[in-house]
Amino acid sequence: MAKDPVRVLVTGAAGQIGYALVPMIARGVMLGPDQPVILHMLDIPPAAEALNGVRMELVDAAFPLLKGVVATTDAVEACTGVNIAVMVGGFPRKEGMERKDVMSKNVSIYKSQASALEAYAAPNCKVLVVANPANTNALILKEFAPSIPAKNITCLTRLDHNRALGQISERLNVQVSDVKNAIIWGNHSSTQYPDVSHATVKTPSGEKPVRQLVSDDDWLKGEFITTVQQRGAAIIKARKLSSALSAASSACDHIRDWVLGTPEGTWVSMGVYSDGSYNVPAGLIYSFPVTCNAGEWTIVQGLSIDEFSRKKLDATAEELSEEKALAYSCLS
Amino acid sequence: MSSLSLFQRIVIRCGLTSCRSMEKQPVKIMVTGAAGQIGYALVPMIARGVMLGSDQPVILHLLDIPPAAEALNGVKMELIDAAFPLLKGVVATTNVEEACGGVNIAIMVGGFPRQEGMERKDVMSKNVSIYKAQASALEQYAAADCKVLVVANPANTNALILKEFAPSIPAKNITCLTRLDHNRALGRIAQRLNIHVSDVKNVIIWGNHSSTQYPDANHAAVITQAGENSVKELVADDKWLHDEFISFVQQRGAAIIKARKLSSALSAASAACDHIHDWVLGTPKGTWTSMGVCSDGSYGVSPGLIYSFPVTCNKGDWSIVQGLRIDEPSRARMDATAKELIEEKTLAYSCLD
């Protein structure tokens, strides 16, 4: 007997990332090939016709798992009964723009969407914020939707996590599926700290530390970090558009692992509400290594943090505190 | 590695030792026009196993023209960034020989896109020379038994040109996409009957992937708990089936362009995956699909045209569903779309001179 459908909201659904994301959701990439879904798609009135075009295409694709599509410019209708909310809608970053440049435009968006979600989403709705500045948008959303459990509000750093795995796999000339346990600490911005000091590679003779196989700490502490930090900008330079395909795919990975659990022995990176672990200030949305089980994430504890890493963890936390202050100043 | 046929590579198992944990050999899939809209929608679908199954590793070969080289590299970068477990390699190139090298499946998306207001014939001349050149490259460099799906419009005629100029590729391996229209037809019936699309089956798209296509629901069925019922009977409105339903499906591409200001990409890409999936892995029992294939004269359609028929698929081969009763209005429509294809063929050949 088929499962009951899960309602998944995608905001900004008429945009690039939405267009890449919705067919992935409709094919079961996000929740599994046996989980029917109902898509709720929201966008702003100027995009209403394009949004309807996306709805038409979803119907035209005859997806077996897709049990319904709601396409609307009304936040209330969009949020009603949703079990998962993927917040892609926001002001997109253009070539040359830093994330802070788009902050003020997004803060008011996330304040109002917080109210709608809180009032109309299903209980225990899981929220993933993608639109940049992702961490701070998620923080605003949390602050203005106090009845949504803080643990249910997350932001996407899985893209950076996957990029880190990809860079290691290219460097070592191994399959990316054999690399695991990278960590993205902090802000989904250029201060993120891609950390592979605990990452491993599956080899014919067992799991080996990435650090040992790469055998080039200068690269790991230098070029590797900046490549991952700046990858978003590199994509914009090549495509003249933000990452959509990889962002959408990572959003699916984030939700899937959150809901269905991480594999044994593997963690992932998620921007989550800090509880003070690793001396990161509490109350920020900060990316940590997490495992997931029974629909809940848990920060991986007890990882050794060397001096180099400590500085990086603190720098990105500092930026997040600054963003928080900036965001609040936008609200006054 | 590429001497095995696609079908062999998919079913092969190492026979001597227990190998349940051993992965299948990767299948090489080429996508032309990969830096464009449809390509961008298609490649993550392929990389996630939508096309060949969730346990079939793939290697992607992406081809586009030199002005798109940087954008193409951006697509490659994103594919790496997505860390797809099934994606065992990406080749991104503007060199058609490198792109075609050893590929088992070729999805020809590259071509001149249709803009709002353009009819397919408008784009024909631009595409004929593209498909002649790509025919040679495929013939020389692709793996044996490479399966080809032409998506770029005019799809049927591009496929015909490709077939004519790649004579050593078996004609049965060259197809064009009408699965998008087929899926659109299913969706419209489902909407009319207020049921789920997966409970509708066996529509047919006859002919050209153009405004003369004939979406035929005469043999379509609805799956219910109590068995299968005729769509025709359940709709109980032959006038709607003969007029509104047909023009809805025929004009849907234009309707999408009007809404999005861009051609269908998401649904075209998804339909391309469905086409290849069913071709390679077989159609479900009791179900057929629509594919643009080389006509053998079935149903009075001129042999040698690439014409969309109802087909079942098994063991990597398609077969036209035979023996379906064709009423007079259907006959007229089937002939009209065949006539357009013959005209397109003439036009295409005149472009070659």
XYZ file of C-alpha atoms in Angstrom:
685
model
C 0.000 0.000 0.000
C 1.375 3.425 -0.966
C 2.507 5.860 1.728
C 0.571 9.050 2.425
C 1.978 11.953 0.430
C 4.361 14.397 2.094
C 3.795 18.082 1.333
C 6.946 19.892 0.273
C 7.032 23.666 -0.103
C 9.530 25.325 -2.408
C 9.663 29.111 -2.312
C 11.168 31.009 -5.223
C 9.965 28.069 -7.270
C 9.871 29.954 -10.574
C 13.588 30.665 -10.377
C 16.642 28.724 -11.460
C 17.184 26.633 -8.350
C 13.453 25.897 -8.044
C 13.339 24.683 -11.645
C 16.208 22.289 -10.974
C 14.815 21.219 -7.616
C 11.184 20.397 -8.325
C 11.831 17.535 -10.787
C 14.308 16.057 -8.312
C 11.654 16.142 -5.568
C 9.070 14.713 -7.964
C 11.367 11.792 -8.814
C 11.915 10.852 -5.173
C 15.482 12.115 -4.816
C 14.570 14.017 -1.648
C 12.506 11.448 0.256
C 12.993 8.136 -1.505
C 11.532 6.405 -4.566
C 8.515 5.117 -2.647
C 7.437 8.368 -1.001
C 4.646 10.218 -2.820
C 4.862 14.003 -2.644
C 2.645 17.020 -3.110
C 4.517 20.113 -4.210
C 3.615 23.568 -2.993
C 5.340 26.205 -5.080
C 5.462 29.846 -4.086
C 6.806 32.886 -5.887
C 6.144 36.615 -6.138
C 3.389 38.040 -8.349
C 5.711 39.214 -11.171
C 6.703 35.553 -11.554
C 3.148 34.180 -11.519
C 3.018 33.273 -15.198
C 6.433 31.639 -15.137
C 5.409 29.758 -11.983
C 2.344 28.463 -13.741
C 4.634 27.348 -16.553
C 6.597 25.273 -14.044
C 3.369 23.757 -12.755
C 2.343 22.928 -16.334
C 5.661 21.207 -16.957
C 5.346 19.188 -13.760
C 1.969 17.964 -14.969
C 3.425 17.290 -18.441
C 6.167 15.103 -16.980
C 3.644 12.561 -15.640
C 5.721 11.855 -12.527
C 4.323 8.752 -10.783
C 5.229 10.049 -7.306
C 3.799 13.526 -7.724
C 0.314 13.473 -6.246
C -0.468 17.162 -6.585
C 0.914 20.594 -7.363
C -0.109 23.892 -5.781
C 1.364 26.917 -7.559
C 0.585 30.198 -5.847
C 1.735 33.711 -5.004
C -0.148 33.516 -1.690
C 2.161 32.610 1.208
C -0.717 31.282 3.307
C -1.897 28.867 0.647
C 1.700 27.866 -0.024
C 2.510 27.115 3.609
C -0.679 25.280 4.482
C -0.037 21.805 5.806
C 3.522 21.549 4.540
C 5.809 19.023 6.168
C 8.996 20.290 4.566
C 9.812 23.835 3.496
C 12.715 24.586 1.192
C 13.208 28.345 1.160
C 14.874 29.166 -2.110
C 13.143 32.483 -2.631
C 15.227 35.552 -2.087
C 17.283 38.101 -3.940
C 19.871 36.241 -6.031
C 23.573 36.987 -5.845
C 25.015 38.386 -9.077
C 28.632 38.386 -10.304
C 30.714 40.575 -8.005
C 28.127 40.739 -5.203
C 29.071 39.532 -1.715
C 26.365 37.885 0.363
C 26.129 40.854 2.715
C 25.034 42.937 -0.272
C 21.817 40.995 -0.516
C 21.114 40.824 3.226
C 18.805 43.754 3.664
C 16.592 42.658 0.783
C 16.178 39.248 2.332
C 15.668 40.058 5.988
C 12.172 41.440 5.485
C 11.271 38.515 3.236
C 12.233 36.019 5.930
C 10.476 37.864 8.689
C 7.144 37.653 6.880
C 7.641 34.087 5.705
C 8.371 33.123 9.310
C 4.867 34.231 10.321
C 3.209 32.332 7.497
C 5.075 29.127 8.232
C 4.428 29.304 11.922
C 0.724 29.815 11.406
C 0.019 27.402 8.548
C 2.663 24.692 8.196
C 2.113 21.208 9.611
C 3.446 20.516 13.095
C 7.111 19.522 13.129
C 7.656 21.068 9.698
C 11.308 20.778 8.731
C 12.755 23.933 7.216
C 15.792 24.300 4.970
C 16.911 27.801 4.037
C 18.866 27.981 0.790
C 18.605 31.631 -0.232
C 21.624 33.694 0.756
C 22.631 34.864 3.237
C 21.411 31.412 4.213
C 22.499 31.245 7.864
C 21.191 34.688 8.719
C 17.966 34.247 6.765
C 17.433 31.070 8.788
C 18.188 32.945 12.000
C 15.652 35.646 11.151
C 13.135 32.962 10.300
C 13.756 31.271 13.636
C 13.471 34.501 15.596
C 10.142 35.384 14.014
C 8.621 31.889 14.139
C 9.133 31.103 17.822
C 6.649 28.248 17.865
C 8.648 26.299 15.288
C 11.234 24.285 17.263
C 14.672 25.818 16.724
C 16.016 22.403 15.792
C 13.660 22.345 12.807
C 15.253 25.370 11.178
C 18.388 24.705 9.214
C 20.385 26.163 6.360
C 22.213 24.592 3.462
C 25.922 23.948 3.713
C 25.632 20.530 2.113
C 26.580 22.146 -1.167
C 29.902 23.228 0.294
C 30.257 19.816 1.938
C 29.703 18.071 -1.396
C 32.085 20.492 -3.100
C 34.737 19.609 -0.508
C 34.242 15.886 -1.174
C 34.455 16.594 -4.895
C 37.717 18.514 -4.567
C 39.289 15.704 -2.525
C 38.116 13.091 -5.017
C 39.632 15.080 -7.891
C 42.903 15.578 -6.006
C 43.226 11.896 -5.119
C 41.698 10.643 -8.362
C 39.176 8.511 -6.503
C 35.411 8.214 -6.749
C 33.593 10.875 -4.764
C 31.411 8.194 -3.197
C 34.546 6.813 -1.537
C 35.268 10.093 0.273
C 33.403 10.978 3.451
C 33.346 12.999 6.649
C 34.457 16.358 5.436
C 33.109 19.155 7.625
C 31.898 22.591 6.723
C 32.056 24.800 9.805
C 30.211 28.069 10.093
C 28.721 30.395 7.550
C 27.732 29.468 3.971
C 29.949 32.297 2.778
C 33.573 32.969 1.982
C 34.477 32.558 5.676
C 33.238 28.955 5.824
C 35.844 26.527 7.047
C 36.083 23.358 4.900
C 37.834 20.914 7.200
C 39.011 17.499 6.071
C 41.179 16.728 9.091
C 38.712 13.976 10.005
C 37.775 12.958 6.470
C 38.520 9.497 5.120
C 38.753 7.654 1.820
C 37.563 4.102 1.268
C 40.415 2.132 -0.295
C 40.861 -1.577 -1.091
C 42.851 -1.798 2.163
C 40.281 -0.022 4.339
C 39.496 3.581 5.267
C 42.428 5.944 5.217
C 42.651 9.549 6.427
C 42.416 12.113 3.614
C 45.186 14.073 5.279
C 47.517 11.118 5.001
C 46.672 10.291 1.387
C 46.869 13.886 0.192
C 50.098 14.287 2.128
C 50.191 18.037 1.502
C 49.036 20.046 4.500
C 49.904 23.298 2.709
C 47.368 22.470 0.051
C 44.777 21.333 2.586
C 45.218 24.516 4.626
C 45.492 26.766 1.603
C 44.232 26.127 -1.905
C 41.739 23.445 -0.934
C 40.028 25.795 1.496
C 39.911 28.774 -0.840
C 38.709 26.649 -3.754
C 35.734 25.413 -1.749
C 35.068 28.829 -0.215
C 35.041 30.536 -3.594
C 33.484 27.797 -5.665
C 30.171 29.653 -5.834
C 31.888 32.620 -7.423
C 33.739 30.337 -9.833
C 30.447 28.833 -10.992
C 28.965 32.301 -11.519
C 32.018 33.265 -13.555
C 31.669 30.208 -15.800
C 27.883 30.087 -16.145
C 27.047 33.775 -15.669
C 24.455 32.391 -13.236
C 24.474 31.038 -9.690
C 24.772 27.310 -9.052
C 21.345 25.785 -9.482
C 21.833 22.120 -10.377
C 24.312 21.443 -7.568
C 22.444 23.574 -5.047
C 19.196 21.766 -5.795
C 20.873 18.376 -5.592
C 22.477 19.269 -2.262
C 19.159 20.493 -0.898
C 17.762 17.038 -1.696
C 20.725 15.394 0.046
C 20.274 17.611 3.128
C 16.599 16.753 3.542
C 17.021 13.094 2.638
C 19.728 12.484 5.211
C 17.831 14.521 7.818
C 14.619 12.567 7.319
C 15.946 9.122 6.418
C 19.163 9.164 8.452
C 22.862 9.311 7.678
C 24.659 6.071 6.824
C 26.500 4.334 9.655
C 29.919 5.859 10.242
C 29.167 8.902 8.102
C 28.325 12.454 9.033
C 27.227 15.392 6.926
C 27.277 19.167 7.323
C 24.162 21.166 8.143
C 23.651 24.730 9.273
C 21.850 24.249 12.579
C 21.005 26.163 15.708
C 24.154 26.255 17.817
C 23.982 24.911 21.365
C 27.474 26.126 22.168
C 29.234 22.973 20.966
C 32.866 23.486 20.047
C 32.759 26.897 21.762
C 30.666 28.298 18.965
C 28.379 31.018 20.354
C 24.949 29.628 21.084
C 22.029 31.030 19.170
C 23.648 31.337 15.766
C 22.735 29.177 12.810
C 26.170 27.614 12.298
C 27.255 24.690 10.157
C 28.390 21.672 12.146
C 29.147 18.023 11.439
C 25.952 16.107 12.236
C 24.564 12.616 12.126
C 20.854 12.094 11.577
C 18.563 9.428 12.924
C 14.789 9.096 13.253
C 14.281 12.540 11.736
C 16.622 14.347 14.137
C 20.127 15.730 13.686
C 22.801 15.539 16.384
C 26.096 17.417 16.369
C 29.065 15.056 16.251
C 30.907 15.658 19.515
C 34.478 15.145 20.614
C 36.329 15.927 17.394
C 39.764 17.339 18.066
C 40.144 20.956 16.955
C 43.716 22.123 16.374
C 44.870 25.737 16.602
C 44.575 26.372 12.906
C 41.009 25.099 12.894
C 40.141 27.011 16.070
C 40.972 30.313 14.394
C 38.865 29.410 11.379
C 35.900 28.320 13.490
C 36.065 31.576 15.396
C 36.424 33.783 12.312
C 33.309 32.427 10.673
C 31.407 32.675 13.968
C 32.472 36.296 14.209
C 31.150 36.967 10.722
C 27.856 35.373 11.665
C 27.592 37.565 14.764
C 28.262 40.603 12.561
C 25.634 39.466 10.060
C 23.165 39.039 12.896
C 23.843 42.590 14.057
C 23.534 43.885 10.504
C 20.291 41.979 9.973
C 18.780 43.389 13.147
C 19.818 46.880 12.148
C 17.937 46.346 8.862
C 14.835 45.520 10.841
C 14.814 48.742 12.898
C 35.299 -1.802 -22.327
C 33.190 -0.388 -25.075
C 33.107 -3.551 -27.158
C 30.193 -4.843 -25.131
C 26.745 -3.827 -26.221
C 24.798 -1.624 -23.884
C 22.427 -4.423 -22.991
C 25.285 -6.787 -22.228
C 26.951 -4.244 -20.013
C 23.827 -3.740 -18.021
C 23.080 -7.408 -17.399
C 26.628 -8.614 -17.011
C 27.568 -10.151 -13.699
C 30.881 -11.565 -12.683
C 30.090 -15.209 -12.641
C 32.995 -16.751 -10.756
C 32.889 -15.117 -7.360
C 30.209 -13.765 -5.071
C 29.824 -10.223 -6.191
C 26.651 -8.844 -4.730
C 28.572 -5.787 -3.638
C 30.221 -5.338 -7.043
C 29.016 -2.410 -9.067
C 27.926 -2.640 -12.673
C 30.244 -1.314 -15.380
C 29.511 2.336 -16.099
C 27.471 3.205 -19.172
C 28.704 6.156 -21.240
C 26.023 8.660 -22.091
C 26.550 11.599 -24.402
C 24.433 14.726 -24.211
C 24.897 17.269 -26.991
C 23.912 20.874 -26.419
C 24.751 20.122 -22.806
C 25.352 23.751 -21.835
C 21.788 24.676 -22.726
C 18.532 24.587 -20.797
C 17.466 21.025 -21.521
C 20.991 19.734 -20.949
C 21.144 21.451 -17.572
C 17.890 19.800 -16.531
C 18.865 16.452 -18.013
C 22.345 15.810 -16.659
C 21.413 15.716 -12.953
C 18.576 13.336 -13.809
C 21.019 11.018 -15.590
C 23.496 11.335 -12.721
C 20.840 10.314 -10.209
C 19.894 7.144 -12.106
C 16.561 8.285 -13.504
C 17.538 7.163 -16.995
C 19.028 3.710 -16.349
C 18.149 2.826 -12.785
C 19.477 3.660 -9.340
C 22.162 0.965 -9.464
C 23.635 1.805 -12.872
C 26.817 3.914 -12.762
C 27.202 6.391 -15.604
C 29.885 8.434 -17.296
C 28.660 11.632 -18.897
C 30.045 13.008 -22.137
C 28.938 16.604 -22.599
C 29.252 18.359 -25.936
C 28.543 21.926 -26.954
C 29.817 24.547 -29.400
C 32.920 26.670 -28.687
C 31.001 29.843 -27.698
C 29.455 27.779 -24.898
C 32.719 26.236 -23.704
C 32.943 28.223 -20.483
C 29.313 27.602 -19.606
C 29.826 23.911 -20.399
C 32.755 23.784 -18.033
C 30.504 25.378 -15.419
C 28.076 22.479 -15.857
C 30.926 20.016 -15.412
C 32.030 21.838 -12.270
C 28.518 21.639 -10.856
C 28.294 17.936 -11.615
C 31.474 17.413 -9.620
C 30.197 19.668 -6.856
C 27.043 17.607 -6.508
C 29.032 14.517 -5.490
C 26.660 12.133 -7.285
C 27.428 8.566 -6.166
C 26.519 7.078 -9.574
C 28.519 9.528 -11.676
C 31.860 7.890 -12.426
C 33.244 10.528 -14.755
C 32.479 13.661 -16.758
C 33.965 14.607 -20.121
C 33.086 18.155 -21.154
C 34.262 19.056 -24.630
C 33.643 21.042 -27.794
C 35.285 18.261 -29.806
C 32.657 15.989 -31.307
C 35.012 13.017 -31.692
C 36.010 13.109 -28.049
C 32.361 13.499 -27.096
C 31.234 10.508 -29.160
C 34.126 8.265 -28.087
C 32.761 4.959 -26.809
C 29.287 6.234 -25.941
C 26.505 3.702 -25.469
C 23.703 6.234 -25.463
C 23.530 9.545 -27.323
C 20.981 12.225 -26.454
C 21.056 14.831 -29.165
C 19.754 17.976 -27.554
C 22.024 20.353 -29.424
C 20.388 22.394 -32.106
C 18.895 25.780 -32.754
C 16.154 26.382 -30.147
C 12.633 27.379 -31.108
C 11.701 30.901 -29.959
C 8.221 32.268 -29.266
C 6.312 32.448 -32.554
C 8.679 30.196 -34.509
C 7.358 27.052 -36.198
C 9.633 24.030 -36.338
C 10.229 24.369 -40.063
C 11.837 27.736 -39.341
C 14.668 26.041 -37.547
C 15.105 23.174 -39.987
C 17.824 24.498 -42.193
C 20.010 25.435 -39.248
C 19.761 21.929 -37.888
C 20.169 19.790 -40.983
C 23.866 20.548 -41.364
C 24.432 19.988 -37.653
C 22.905 16.508 -37.836
C 24.786 15.531 -40.950
C 28.091 16.305 -39.227
C 27.144 14.607 -36.000
C 26.030 11.509 -37.900
C 29.580 10.940 -39.146
C 31.122 11.390 -35.739
C 28.689 9.022 -34.061
C 29.101 6.384 -36.708
C 32.869 6.442 -36.337
C 33.407 6.874 -32.629
C 30.404 5.657 -30.659
C 30.282 2.159 -29.154
C 28.694 -0.632 -31.121
C 24.910 -0.723 -30.742
C 24.817 2.876 -29.491
C 21.241 3.947 -28.894
C 20.406 7.412 -30.178
C 17.611 9.735 -29.081
C 17.129 12.978 -30.993
C 15.434 15.709 -28.987
C 16.336 18.904 -30.852
C 13.605 20.082 -33.188
C 12.653 19.281 -35.857
C 13.245 16.024 -33.995
C 11.926 13.487 -36.513
C 13.708 15.037 -39.456
C 16.936 15.617 -37.559
C 16.819 11.910 -36.688
C 16.159 11.057 -40.322
C 19.164 13.092 -41.462
C 21.264 11.447 -38.791
C 20.119 8.016 -39.946
C 20.809 8.761 -43.608
C 24.335 9.972 -42.919
C 25.279 7.261 -40.404
C 24.387 4.170 -42.446
C 26.399 1.811 -40.270
C 24.294 2.623 -37.217
C 21.311 0.236 -37.339
C 18.227 2.220 -38.288
C 16.398 0.760 -35.304
C 18.899 2.489 -33.006
C 17.916 5.965 -34.154
C 14.845 7.403 -32.514
C 13.302 10.739 -31.694
C 11.431 12.001 -28.686
C 7.651 11.953 -28.652
C 7.490 10.720 -25.067
C 7.012 14.320 -23.995
C 3.816 14.531 -26.021
C 2.832 11.077 -24.768
C 3.284 12.164 -21.156
C 1.414 15.396 -21.838
C -1.481 13.344 -23.250
C -1.544 11.141 -20.146
C -1.546 14.239 -17.964
C -4.439 15.813 -19.803
C -6.554 12.652 -19.591
C -5.762 12.347 -15.882
C -6.790 15.926 -15.326
C -10.030 15.451 -17.284
C -10.932 12.324 -15.297
C -9.640 13.734 -11.999
C -7.393 10.736 -11.406
C -3.702 10.305 -10.964
C -1.569 10.269 -14.097
C -0.013 6.934 -13.174
C -3.459 5.364 -13.508
C -3.700 6.300 -17.198
C -1.881 4.347 -19.872
C -1.665 3.491 -23.551
C -2.273 6.779 -25.223
C -0.485 6.992 -28.563
C 1.351 9.822 -30.241
C 1.373 9.166 -33.981
C 3.692 10.914 -36.386
C 5.683 14.106 -36.127
C 6.727 15.863 -32.890
C 5.057 18.991 -34.214
C 1.643 20.575 -34.397
C 0.465 17.810 -36.773
C 1.112 15.035 -34.242
C -1.895 12.883 -33.572
C -2.538 12.252 -29.863
C -4.820 9.243 -29.902
C -6.726 8.136 -26.813
C -8.846 5.508 -28.618
C -6.930 2.634 -27.089
C -6.023 4.306 -23.813
C -7.026 2.772 -20.511
C -7.554 3.750 -16.910
C -6.264 1.404 -14.226
C -8.671 0.964 -11.341
C -8.856 -1.485 -8.475
C -11.525 -3.407 -10.394
C -9.440 -3.680 -13.571
C -8.935 -1.561 -16.660
C -11.518 0.691 -18.250
C -11.520 2.442 -21.581
C -10.596 6.124 -21.450
C -12.961 6.698 -24.345
C -15.872 5.308 -22.341
C -14.964 7.087 -19.113
C -14.491 10.463 -20.790
C -17.776 9.865 -22.663
C -17.151 12.889 -24.877
C -15.822 11.901 -28.268
C -15.977 15.475 -29.466
C -13.572 16.541 -26.722
C -11.255 13.628 -27.517
C -11.286 14.497 -31.222
C -10.823 18.248 -30.893
C -9.864 19.913 -27.642
C -7.718 17.084 -26.288
C -5.795 16.824 -29.541
C -5.111 20.529 -29.917
C -4.188 20.796 -26.223
C -1.415 18.272 -26.635
C -0.347 19.584 -30.040
C -0.031 23.166 -28.790
C 1.341 22.472 -25.350
C 4.906 23.337 -26.310
C 3.794 26.778 -27.414
C 1.778 27.209 -24.219
C 4.877 26.498 -22.135
C 6.914 29.011 -24.124
C 4.195 31.617 -23.585
C 4.237 31.061 -19.821
C 7.955 30.642 -19.257
C 9.335 32.683 -22.163
C 11.497 29.597 -22.697
C 11.034 26.150 -24.204
C 10.119 23.189 -22.026
C 13.283 21.915 -20.418
C 12.277 20.122 -17.211
C 9.542 18.062 -18.846
C 11.553 17.418 -22.015
C 14.508 16.188 -19.988
C 12.284 13.973 -17.855
C 10.614 12.514 -20.936
C 14.020 11.816 -22.491
C 14.907 9.812 -19.375
C 11.611 7.910 -19.620
C 12.221 7.165 -23.323
C 15.672 5.688 -22.723
C 14.627 3.959 -19.484
C 11.784 2.091 -21.130
C 13.815 1.343 -24.264
C 16.704 -0.167 -22.310
C 14.903 -1.668 -19.312
C 11.609 -2.581 -21.019
C 8.043 -1.345 -20.859
C 5.798 -2.685 -18.087
C 3.580 -5.603 -19.029
C 0.387 -4.490 -20.725
C 1.736 -1.001 -21.326
C 3.113 0.592 -24.405
C 4.765 3.945 -24.940
C 5.325 6.294 -27.895
C 8.658 6.619 -29.668
C 9.685 8.196 -32.945
C 11.188 5.247 -34.813
C 12.119 4.227 -38.331
C 8.896 3.194 -40.030
C 8.709 -0.309 -41.507
C 5.449 0.458 -43.265
C 3.239 -0.483 -40.321
C -0.197 1.132 -40.331
C 0.344 2.319 -43.901
C 3.083 4.774 -42.909
C 5.801 5.276 -45.552
C 8.787 3.106 -44.716
C 11.966 4.970 -43.806
C 10.357 7.991 -42.162
C 11.063 8.574 -38.500
C 7.461 8.420 -37.287
C 6.066 8.092 -33.796
C 4.334 4.783 -33.136
C 3.046 2.892 -30.103
C 5.853 0.542 -29.072
C 6.653 -2.009 -26.424
C 10.253 -2.550 -25.407
C 12.002 -5.695 -24.302
C 15.671 -6.674 -23.974
C 16.812 -3.361 -25.365
C 14.691 -3.441 -28.520
C 11.447 -1.713 -29.417
C 8.579 -3.296 -31.386
C 5.643 -1.489 -32.921
C 2.356 -2.576 -31.369
C 0.481 -4.220 -34.204
C -3.179 -4.840 -34.895
C -4.699 -1.708 -33.357
C -7.917 -0.722 -35.059
C -7.618 2.612 -36.871
C -10.889 4.480 -37.472
C -11.427 6.971 -40.286
C -10.665 10.206 -38.410
C -7.493 8.575 -37.071
C -6.479 7.469 -40.548
C -6.823 11.013 -41.824
C -4.710 12.437 -39.021
C -2.069 9.759 -39.309
C -1.796 10.466 -43.020
C -1.622 14.230 -42.501
C 1.310 13.996 -40.131
C 3.062 11.523 -42.447
C 2.560 13.992 -45.272
C 4.184 16.743 -43.219
C 7.125 14.462 -42.506
C 7.566 13.779 -46.206
C 7.478 17.521 -46.873
C 10.034 18.087 -44.108
C 12.213 15.418 -45.621
C 12.074 17.158 -49.001
C 12.791 20.498 -47.389
C 15.688 19.011 -45.443
C 17.220 17.500 -48.539
C 16.864 20.794 -50.377
C 18.827 22.448 -47.543
C 21.634 20.001 -48.130
C 22.221 21.050 -51.753
